[in-house]
Amino acid sequence: MSLSSRVLARLFRVDVPPWMEEPTRLGRALKAVALIVICVLVIYPFLIVLGTSLAPRQEIINGGGFVLIPHHPTLEAYRVVLSGGVVARSALVSIGITLVGTAASLVCTVMLAYGLSRPNTTGTRPILLLMLGTFLFAPGIIPNYLVVKQLGLLDSYAALIVPVLLNAFNVVVVRAFFQGIPDELIDAARIDGAGEVRILTRIVLPLSRAVLAVVALYYAVSYWNTFFNAILYLSDASKWPLQVILRKYVIQGDSMTATALGVHTLPPSQSLQMAVLVIAIVPIAAVYPFLQKYFVRGVLTGAIKG
Amino acid sequence: MTGHGISRRTLFGAAGVAGLSALAGCSGGTDTGGASASAKVKLPAYHPYTGTTPDLAGSAEGLDPGYLSFPSGAKPSVSSPPGKGGTVTSITYGESQLPPAEGSNTYWQQLNKRLGVDHLKVRIGSDDYPTIFNSMVAGDNLPDLVWVAPNQGLQHIAELAEAKFVDLTDHLSGDKVAKYPNLANIQEYAWKTAVINGRIWGVAVPYGTFGQIYKVNTKLWEPVGGAVFRDANEFLAKCKEITHARSNRYALENGQYTQVNCVHMVGEWHGVPNGWRESGGRLTYYIETDEYEEALAFAVKLYRAGVVYPDPKMSNVDDKMAQGAVAAGVSSFPGYIGSPRVAKYPVGAIVPFGYDGKATPTFDLGYGSVGFTAIRKDGNEKRIEQLLGILDYLSAPFGTAERNFLLYGTEGTHYRLDAHGNPTLTTKGQTETLLSGPLQFLANCPEYLYTPTDAQFTKDTYELEKKLLKIAQPNPTSGHYSDTNTAKGPTLSQLITDFVADVTQGRKSVSELKQLRSDWRAGGGDKIRHEFEQSIAKNG
Amino acid sequence: MTASARTDEATPSAATRTVTTGRRDRGDRRRIPLRARLRRDRSLLFLCLPGLLYFVFFYYLPLLGNVIAFQDYQPFLGFADSQFIGLTNFTELLSDPLFWSAVRNTLEITVLQLVLYFPAPIGLALLLNSMLGNRIKRFIQTVVYLPHFLSWVVVVAMFGQILGGTGSVTTLLRDHGLDVGNVMANPDTFKLLVTSQVIWKDTGWATIIFLAAMTAIDLDLYESAACDGAGRWRRMWHITLPGIRAVVLMLLILRLGDILSVGFEQMILQRDAVGAGTSEVIDTYVYYHGVIGGDWGMSTAAGLMKGIIGVALIVAANKLAHRLGEQGVYQK
């Protein structure tokens, strides 16, 4: 094979299992087209965001607000956003909260989900319904504020974690997955004398990597995106996480309050807003590929058969 | 498909903004039925600061003083630091980039020293201000200094004030205010917003008196003889001449609120009253007037003529005007004053003219204030004077050493003087002095005109103000209070905004104004009218 | 995900029954007293404790605050002193024709989303799942989830850049003689526009959970089906889809609980362009008519109503799921 076709083959290596038919030419072509279209639809706007973040103001004015490929790229917008150390500090806060929060949430979620997943356990139904109820009725801002205040969490980082520790949706998802684990495995362990906690840690968890990865991702993203709770519970701006700081930049023109008051607000330049967006997304874009392997086939098989 | 609970929280969280009705009165009392309501309070006596002489003199009617160059020889206006140590907490408003935290902000640390406190904690809220404010009230968690914005959904303000704030009448009324010379520099019309039920509940925060104006890129209007018009038809004609759809150039802006702002401007040419028309103790709301209907019809003509930028999601007006895509956009007056800093094009304004060349145009004034700053009631009398002293410091007039510091920081570290003696911020200064913006909502000095880079613009704006003052009209309900207006005002205001957007974009016809009027009346308008009329009758 | 229904082995009398066999069945409730059952299940219940405490403190305790819905609540008066006005908040809400117009809009959008948006991630997940090339697969996965992280402000602005009155696609079409006008400002196409925005933004992200479910399907099933002669489409129909059926149903049921929330920021941003009549949904109605004026009572009342409807829908849907033989979200 020529060099180029070898490279292509490597890049597009396809491992076809013996029982599967060879993918048809047409099938592959159609798939390729569909995927290319999807990718373009998604990537194109991102290139615009990236390009605009690197474009000097004049080019943006000429381009009507957005620039795909700047002729004279500049890091000015990033410099402005990152100056003063405010963004850097808030990024650290966000990272800390995300790591701690995700760990805490995951642990509690798994515990609750497992506790509710074994059939005919006492109290499963009431607890489950209790939990589902929370999914539907959101308590108000002021009542929540009062509870947080009473628990002494105001102005502490814990206020960003404890009030949002669990998400009923995620618990339901994990529980459903746990229920799908074959009873034979669990019974076998019980007969060997294992207690529930052992069963959970030795048997159930190792089999649940995919769903745990999904739920961890959901929690991590929501902690990373913490916004309103920070504004409400933390009066000290130096404790604010990244999203709050960044959002302060992305105000298109006048905000409602400002307009109403007749107050003059300096609309941030387009490149500033786009730089803010890039900074907000980059960490997630960087972390996600590492989680991907949990979403790829092959992780589960073998455990059951063995 | 992720946690729904969290998304719903964000929903309730995001919903904290108050749409300030353009017609809201800012203060005054409810009908508590007490005789005190009829007692007129003595506002703090006005003693203008005389330490600097502006190149262009201001006036008591509202003309802002102008400075063509940076006033030299900054004198102190505060003899000694007002605070006596400790921590002072506050909550205020801010809309942009956050300043570096106190620990790493030398400007902030120097401010602490100058104020005589160990720490000045400044909590900065923005669109979420009403929600935060109300949560703090409910949780009994207010800071020492509280900025109270007009009409942010804060109902029963009189009861709220009595419950949570210190009555400052005995500290500030009449000549008592002389103890705080910078506070005495604040004009009476600004103090009105701090008066509720005949008592003074906070330190007024002054702000520009002038209302919205049509800002233009003068270069784009030159080919048609400049942005001066004899009558509305000439306006329409010139707009049409300027507009070239092919080259993506339009006369007028588009975007959120631009429709209702446009009608506001056109309304001034028709003599539409500023919020309400008062005659013989009776009030008529501006949408109820014939002038408004005419103005609305003309605005529709403008939109039909295709002179408006076609994208209702247009944003960044200044960029569009610099680009030549838009020739005119409505701006707040303080925004107009500050525009040479950001506008990359020659800035001008349209002076309102009679729509038919003969009628008297009007110019709507603003409130002259963005609310007041209250002091939390906590039983500590001695502290009140300290806190007032701090607010006094923060209200230092332009030209004083304190104001220089507040605006620019310390020379050498935060700013340098250029060849003309005008200050320019260093990089460090630019980030650290970001604190001064939010501070200006806690306390401020009266508006002034000073453009470091463009003395001519200052002169022109001064002349502009003179012209506008000749046709200026205030809102007759300013200084009066209506509970229903606080509760329903923003909703009704949104009703009007939506209606105007529908009419100008062809989804409704002008004749449906009748329906809007009756909806407004039924939705609370009549009650508001009644309450304002009562307040005017009682308090004059 | 099937419920096990094994019978107990022969058991000694209740008093001497070992607590740790772990095998439980429905009959337990009759045979074994509550206290013994609690003892038996104590480790499981213990595991539930942190979560339970959390929900009690941060949901049920503040939920008591929903009393605001029946009050003329003023923050500085607190719950105790605010005036009780019974159902006034609710009646005010239900008697406003603008509210019903918002309800209509909400329902129309939600149906569109159910029909068009709900299946989209499933389809995309199937497509990704059928891909054999690992590298490309992971690349595409990384790419498609990115739009989820853009804020609505940016998404709407981008759509405007492309489909707006002066947008690139619009201009392109106009230059070739096809004048579609300003799609972003057209009230008739608004609901479709809004749905397509959601599809663009969230489809990729939503595939995650479906892909996870698909990886749980035993490969042997595919192999044996292939050996039996099933082609790829039949395999998808008979193995993949049923394999994720439980997940799909569960998500559908949960989505029903949220059915009246169709967007907020997205609607506000485009309100001016198409007018309030088209873009007002329940959440924006509550915002403009309640929250802005500080009417806590009304906004809480609306939230309460949405919750009750959500409960009703979930209960009904779950029952339906049981009829179809699925577990649903909770069992009887």
PDB file of N, CA and C in Angstrom, chain C residues 181-235:
ATOM      1  N   GLY C 181     -37.273  35.736   3.577  1.00  0.00           N
ATOM      2  CA  GLY C 181     -37.536  36.695   4.628  1.00  0.00           C
ATOM      3  C   GLY C 181     -36.691  36.399   5.856  1.00  0.00           C
ATOM      4  N   ASN C 182     -37.079  36.987   6.951  1.00  0.00           N
ATOM      5  CA  ASN C 182     -36.300  36.811   8.166  1.00  0.00           C
ATOM      6  C   ASN C 182     -36.914  35.692   9.010  1.00  0.00           C
ATOM      7  N   VAL C 183     -36.287  34.535   8.924  1.00  0.00           N
ATOM      8  CA  VAL C 183     -36.834  33.380   9.634  1.00  0.00           C
ATOM      9  C   VAL C 183     -36.896  33.619  11.137  1.00  0.00           C
ATOM     10  N   MET C 184     -35.915  34.399  11.612  1.00  0.00           N
ATOM     11  CA  MET C 184     -35.851  34.611  13.055  1.00  0.00           C
ATOM     12  C   MET C 184     -36.962  35.530  13.544  1.00  0.00           C
ATOM     13  N   ALA C 185     -37.598  36.245  12.639  1.00  0.00           N
ATOM     14  CA  ALA C 185     -38.631  37.193  13.062  1.00  0.00           C
ATOM     15  C   ALA C 185     -40.015  36.775  12.602  1.00  0.00           C
ATOM     16  N   ASN C 186     -40.142  35.538  12.194  1.00  0.00           N
ATOM     17  CA  ASN C 186     -41.413  35.077  11.662  1.00  0.00           C
ATOM     18  C   ASN C 186     -42.203  34.304  12.712  1.00  0.00           C
ATOM     19  N   PRO C 187     -43.320  34.849  13.167  1.00  0.00           N
ATOM     20  CA  PRO C 187     -44.059  34.172  14.230  1.00  0.00           C
ATOM     21  C   PRO C 187     -44.565  32.792  13.833  1.00  0.00           C
ATOM     22  N   ASP C 188     -44.808  32.590  12.545  1.00  0.00           N
ATOM     23  CA  ASP C 188     -45.367  31.306  12.147  1.00  0.00           C
ATOM     24  C   ASP C 188     -44.371  30.175  12.252  1.00  0.00           C
ATOM     25  N   THR C 189     -43.118  30.488  12.000  1.00  0.00           N
ATOM     26  CA  THR C 189     -42.129  29.410  12.030  1.00  0.00           C
ATOM     27  C   THR C 189     -41.401  29.370  13.365  1.00  0.00           C
ATOM     28  N   PHE C 190     -41.814  30.243  14.279  1.00  0.00           N
ATOM     29  CA  PHE C 190     -41.056  30.358  15.520  1.00  0.00           C
ATOM     30  C   PHE C 190     -40.912  29.041  16.266  1.00  0.00           C
ATOM     31  N   LYS C 191     -42.011  28.309  16.394  1.00  0.00           N
ATOM     32  CA  LYS C 191     -41.943  27.106  17.217  1.00  0.00           C
ATOM     33  C   LYS C 191     -41.002  26.071  16.597  1.00  0.00           C
ATOM     34  N   LEU C 192     -41.005  25.987  15.283  1.00  0.00           N
ATOM     35  CA  LEU C 192     -40.071  25.076  14.631  1.00  0.00           C
ATOM     36  C   LEU C 192     -38.642  25.562  14.832  1.00  0.00           C
ATOM     37  N   LEU C 193     -38.478  26.876  14.715  1.00  0.00           N
ATOM     38  CA  LEU C 193     -37.156  27.457  14.890  1.00  0.00           C
ATOM     39  C   LEU C 193     -36.609  27.123  16.262  1.00  0.00           C
ATOM     40  N   VAL C 194     -37.448  27.319  17.251  1.00  0.00           N
ATOM     41  CA  VAL C 194     -37.043  27.093  18.623  1.00  0.00           C
ATOM     42  C   VAL C 194     -36.671  25.625  18.839  1.00  0.00           C
ATOM     43  N   THR C 195     -37.456  24.734  18.253  1.00  0.00           N
ATOM     44  CA  THR C 195     -37.161  23.316  18.391  1.00  0.00           C
ATOM     45  C   THR C 195     -35.841  22.973  17.712  1.00  0.00           C
ATOM     46  N   SER C 196     -35.613  23.555  16.550  1.00  0.00           N
ATOM     47  CA  SER C 196     -34.364  23.235  15.856  1.00  0.00           C
ATOM     48  C   SER C 196     -33.171  23.771  16.631  1.00  0.00           C
ATOM     49  N   GLN C 197     -33.366  24.877  17.343  1.00  0.00           N
ATOM     50  CA  GLN C 197     -32.281  25.389  18.153  1.00  0.00           C
ATOM     51  C   GLN C 197     -31.927  24.407  19.255  1.00  0.00           C
ATOM     52  N   VAL C 198     -32.968  23.844  19.878  1.00  0.00           N
ATOM     53  CA  VAL C 198     -32.728  22.875  20.942  1.00  0.00           C
ATOM     54  C   VAL C 198     -32.057  21.637  20.382  1.00  0.00           C
ATOM     55  N   ILE C 199     -32.499  21.205  19.219  1.00  0.00           N
ATOM     56  CA  ILE C 199     -31.895  20.027  18.597  1.00  0.00           C
ATOM     57  C   ILE C 199     -30.409  20.275  18.352  1.00  0.00           C
ATOM     58  N   TRP C 200     -30.106  21.418  17.796  1.00  0.00           N
ATOM     59  CA  TRP C 200     -28.707  21.718  17.505  1.00  0.00           C
ATOM     60  C   TRP C 200     -27.878  21.737  18.781  1.00  0.00           C
ATOM     61  N   LYS C 201     -28.454  22.340  19.798  1.00  0.00           N
ATOM     62  CA  LYS C 201     -27.682  22.575  21.005  1.00  0.00           C
ATOM     63  C   LYS C 201     -27.496  21.315  21.848  1.00  0.00           C
ATOM     64  N   ASP C 202     -28.528  20.521  21.982  1.00  0.00           N
ATOM     65  CA  ASP C 202     -28.484  19.473  22.999  1.00  0.00           C
ATOM     66  C   ASP C 202     -28.466  18.033  22.510  1.00  0.00           C
ATOM     67  N   THR C 203     -28.651  17.805  21.219  1.00  0.00           N
ATOM     68  CA  THR C 203     -28.717  16.417  20.777  1.00  0.00           C
ATOM     69  C   THR C 203     -27.448  15.654  21.139  1.00  0.00           C
ATOM     70  N   GLY C 204     -26.307  16.246  20.809  1.00  0.00           N
ATOM     71  CA  GLY C 204     -25.055  15.551  21.060  1.00  0.00           C
ATOM     72  C   GLY C 204     -24.898  15.153  22.521  1.00  0.00           C
ATOM     73  N   TRP C 205     -25.170  16.082  23.368  1.00  0.00           N
ATOM     74  CA  TRP C 205     -25.027  15.816  24.798  1.00  0.00           C
ATOM     75  C   TRP C 205     -25.969  14.716  25.244  1.00  0.00           C
ATOM     76  N   ALA C 206     -27.155  14.715  24.708  1.00  0.00           N
ATOM     77  CA  ALA C 206     -28.139  13.744  25.146  1.00  0.00           C
ATOM     78  C   ALA C 206     -27.806  12.337  24.703  1.00  0.00           C
ATOM     79  N   THR C 207     -26.909  12.200  23.725  1.00  0.00           N
ATOM     80  CA  THR C 207     -26.587  10.836  23.290  1.00  0.00           C
ATOM     81  C   THR C 207     -25.813  10.076  24.345  1.00  0.00           C
ATOM     82  N   ILE C 208     -25.224  10.818  25.264  1.00  0.00           N
ATOM     83  CA  ILE C 208     -24.344  10.160  26.230  1.00  0.00           C
ATOM     84  C   ILE C 208     -25.025   9.019  26.947  1.00  0.00           C
ATOM     85  N   ILE C 209     -26.195   9.299  27.446  1.00  0.00           N
ATOM     86  CA  ILE C 209     -26.827   8.272  28.259  1.00  0.00           C
ATOM     87  C   ILE C 209     -27.286   7.101  27.399  1.00  0.00           C
ATOM     88  N   PHE C 210     -27.677   7.387  26.169  1.00  0.00           N
ATOM     89  CA  PHE C 210     -28.089   6.278  25.310  1.00  0.00           C
ATOM     90  C   PHE C 210     -26.899   5.424  24.922  1.00  0.00           C
ATOM     91  N   LEU C 211     -25.786   6.075  24.662  1.00  0.00           N
ATOM     92  CA  LEU C 211     -24.602   5.307  24.330  1.00  0.00           C
ATOM     93  C   LEU C 211     -24.188   4.427  25.499  1.00  0.00           C
ATOM     94  N   ALA C 212     -24.274   4.975  26.681  1.00  0.00           N
ATOM     95  CA  ALA C 212     -23.927   4.174  27.858  1.00  0.00           C
ATOM     96  C   ALA C 212     -24.831   2.958  27.939  1.00  0.00           C
ATOM     97  N   ALA C 213     -26.104   3.165  27.689  1.00  0.00           N
ATOM     98  CA  ALA C 213     -27.025   2.030  27.732  1.00  0.00           C
ATOM     99  C   ALA C 213     -26.701   1.014  26.657  1.00  0.00           C
ATOM    100  N   MET C 214     -26.294   1.507  25.504  1.00  0.00           N
ATOM    101  CA  MET C 214     -26.001   0.574  24.409  1.00  0.00           C
ATOM    102  C   MET C 214     -24.772  -0.263  24.699  1.00  0.00           C
ATOM    103  N   THR C 215     -23.832   0.314  25.418  1.00  0.00           N
ATOM    104  CA  THR C 215     -22.639  -0.468  25.708  1.00  0.00           C
ATOM    105  C   THR C 215     -22.948  -1.599  26.677  1.00  0.00           C
ATOM    106  N   ALA C 216     -24.082  -1.478  27.350  1.00  0.00           N
ATOM    107  CA  ALA C 216     -24.422  -2.512  28.317  1.00  0.00           C
ATOM    108  C   ALA C 216     -25.038  -3.733  27.664  1.00  0.00           C
ATOM    109  N   ILE C 217     -25.338  -3.616  26.416  1.00  0.00           N
ATOM    110  CA  ILE C 217     -25.971  -4.753  25.737  1.00  0.00           C
ATOM    111  C   ILE C 217     -24.930  -5.821  25.446  1.00  0.00           C
ATOM    112  N   ASP C 218     -25.264  -7.000  25.767  1.00  0.00           N
ATOM    113  CA  ASP C 218     -24.341  -8.127  25.611  1.00  0.00           C
ATOM    114  C   ASP C 218     -23.996  -8.352  24.141  1.00  0.00           C
ATOM    115  N   LEU C 219     -22.716  -8.358  23.840  1.00  0.00           N
ATOM    116  CA  LEU C 219     -22.302  -8.544  22.466  1.00  0.00           C
ATOM    117  C   LEU C 219     -22.706  -9.895  21.909  1.00  0.00           C
ATOM    118  N   ASP C 220     -22.787 -10.848  22.802  1.00  0.00           N
ATOM    119  CA  ASP C 220     -23.136 -12.200  22.345  1.00  0.00           C
ATOM    120  C   ASP C 220     -24.475 -12.217  21.636  1.00  0.00           C
ATOM    121  N   LEU C 221     -25.359 -11.345  22.111  1.00  0.00           N
ATOM    122  CA  LEU C 221     -26.673 -11.301  21.468  1.00  0.00           C
ATOM    123  C   LEU C 221     -26.533 -10.980  19.990  1.00  0.00           C
ATOM    124  N   TYR C 222     -25.665 -10.010  19.726  1.00  0.00           N
ATOM    125  CA  TYR C 222     -25.464  -9.629  18.336  1.00  0.00           C
ATOM    126  C   TYR C 222     -24.889 -10.798  17.553  1.00  0.00           C
ATOM    127  N   GLU C 223     -23.929 -11.434  18.206  1.00  0.00           N
ATOM    128  CA  GLU C 223     -23.246 -12.517  17.491  1.00  0.00           C
ATOM    129  C   GLU C 223     -24.217 -13.635  17.154  1.00  0.00           C
ATOM    130  N   SER C 224     -25.018 -14.024  18.135  1.00  0.00           N
ATOM    131  CA  SER C 224     -25.928 -15.129  17.846  1.00  0.00           C
ATOM    132  C   SER C 224     -26.991 -14.726  16.841  1.00  0.00           C
ATOM    133  N   ALA C 225     -27.407 -13.471  16.915  1.00  0.00           N
ATOM    134  CA  ALA C 225     -28.393 -13.032  15.930  1.00  0.00           C
ATOM    135  C   ALA C 225     -27.805 -13.068  14.533  1.00  0.00           C
ATOM    136  N   ALA C 226     -26.557 -12.623  14.456  1.00  0.00           N
ATOM    137  CA  ALA C 226     -25.923 -12.624  13.140  1.00  0.00           C
ATOM    138  C   ALA C 226     -25.789 -14.042  12.618  1.00  0.00           C
ATOM    139  N   CYS C 227     -25.443 -14.928  13.535  1.00  0.00           N
ATOM    140  CA  CYS C 227     -25.323 -16.314  13.102  1.00  0.00           C
ATOM    141  C   CYS C 227     -26.656 -16.865  12.645  1.00  0.00           C
ATOM    142  N   ASP C 228     -27.728 -16.379  13.274  1.00  0.00           N
ATOM    143  CA  ASP C 228     -29.047 -16.831  12.832  1.00  0.00           C
ATOM    144  C   ASP C 228     -29.476 -16.177  11.543  1.00  0.00           C
ATOM    145  N   GLY C 229     -28.658 -15.266  11.037  1.00  0.00           N
ATOM    146  CA  GLY C 229     -28.960 -14.702   9.733  1.00  0.00           C
ATOM    147  C   GLY C 229     -29.570 -13.314   9.787  1.00  0.00           C
ATOM    148  N   ALA C 230     -29.567 -12.681  10.937  1.00  0.00           N
ATOM    149  CA  ALA C 230     -30.149 -11.344  10.987  1.00  0.00           C
ATOM    150  C   ALA C 230     -29.169 -10.315  10.457  1.00  0.00           C
ATOM    151  N   GLY C 231     -29.641  -9.484   9.566  1.00  0.00           N
ATOM    152  CA  GLY C 231     -28.806  -8.414   9.016  1.00  0.00           C
ATOM    153  C   GLY C 231     -28.732  -7.258   9.998  1.00  0.00           C
ATOM    154  N   ARG C 232     -27.990  -6.218   9.619  1.00  0.00           N
ATOM    155  CA  ARG C 232     -27.743  -5.150  10.585  1.00  0.00           C
ATOM    156  C   ARG C 232     -28.998  -4.420  10.984  1.00  0.00           C
ATOM    157  N   TRP C 233     -29.936  -4.209  10.094  1.00  0.00           N
ATOM    158  CA  TRP C 233     -31.155  -3.492  10.459  1.00  0.00           C
ATOM    159  C   TRP C 233     -32.001  -4.318  11.418  1.00  0.00           C
ATOM    160  N   ARG C 234     -32.062  -5.631  11.148  1.00  0.00           N
ATOM    161  CA  ARG C 234     -32.856  -6.474  12.041  1.00  0.00           C
ATOM    162  C   ARG C 234     -32.211  -6.551  13.403  1.00  0.00           C
ATOM    163  N   ARG C 235     -30.891  -6.580  13.382  1.00  0.00           N
ATOM    164  CA  ARG C 235     -30.211  -6.618  14.682  1.00  0.00           C
ATOM    165  C   ARG C 235     -30.531  -5.358  15.459  1.00  0.00           C
TER     166      ARG C 235
END
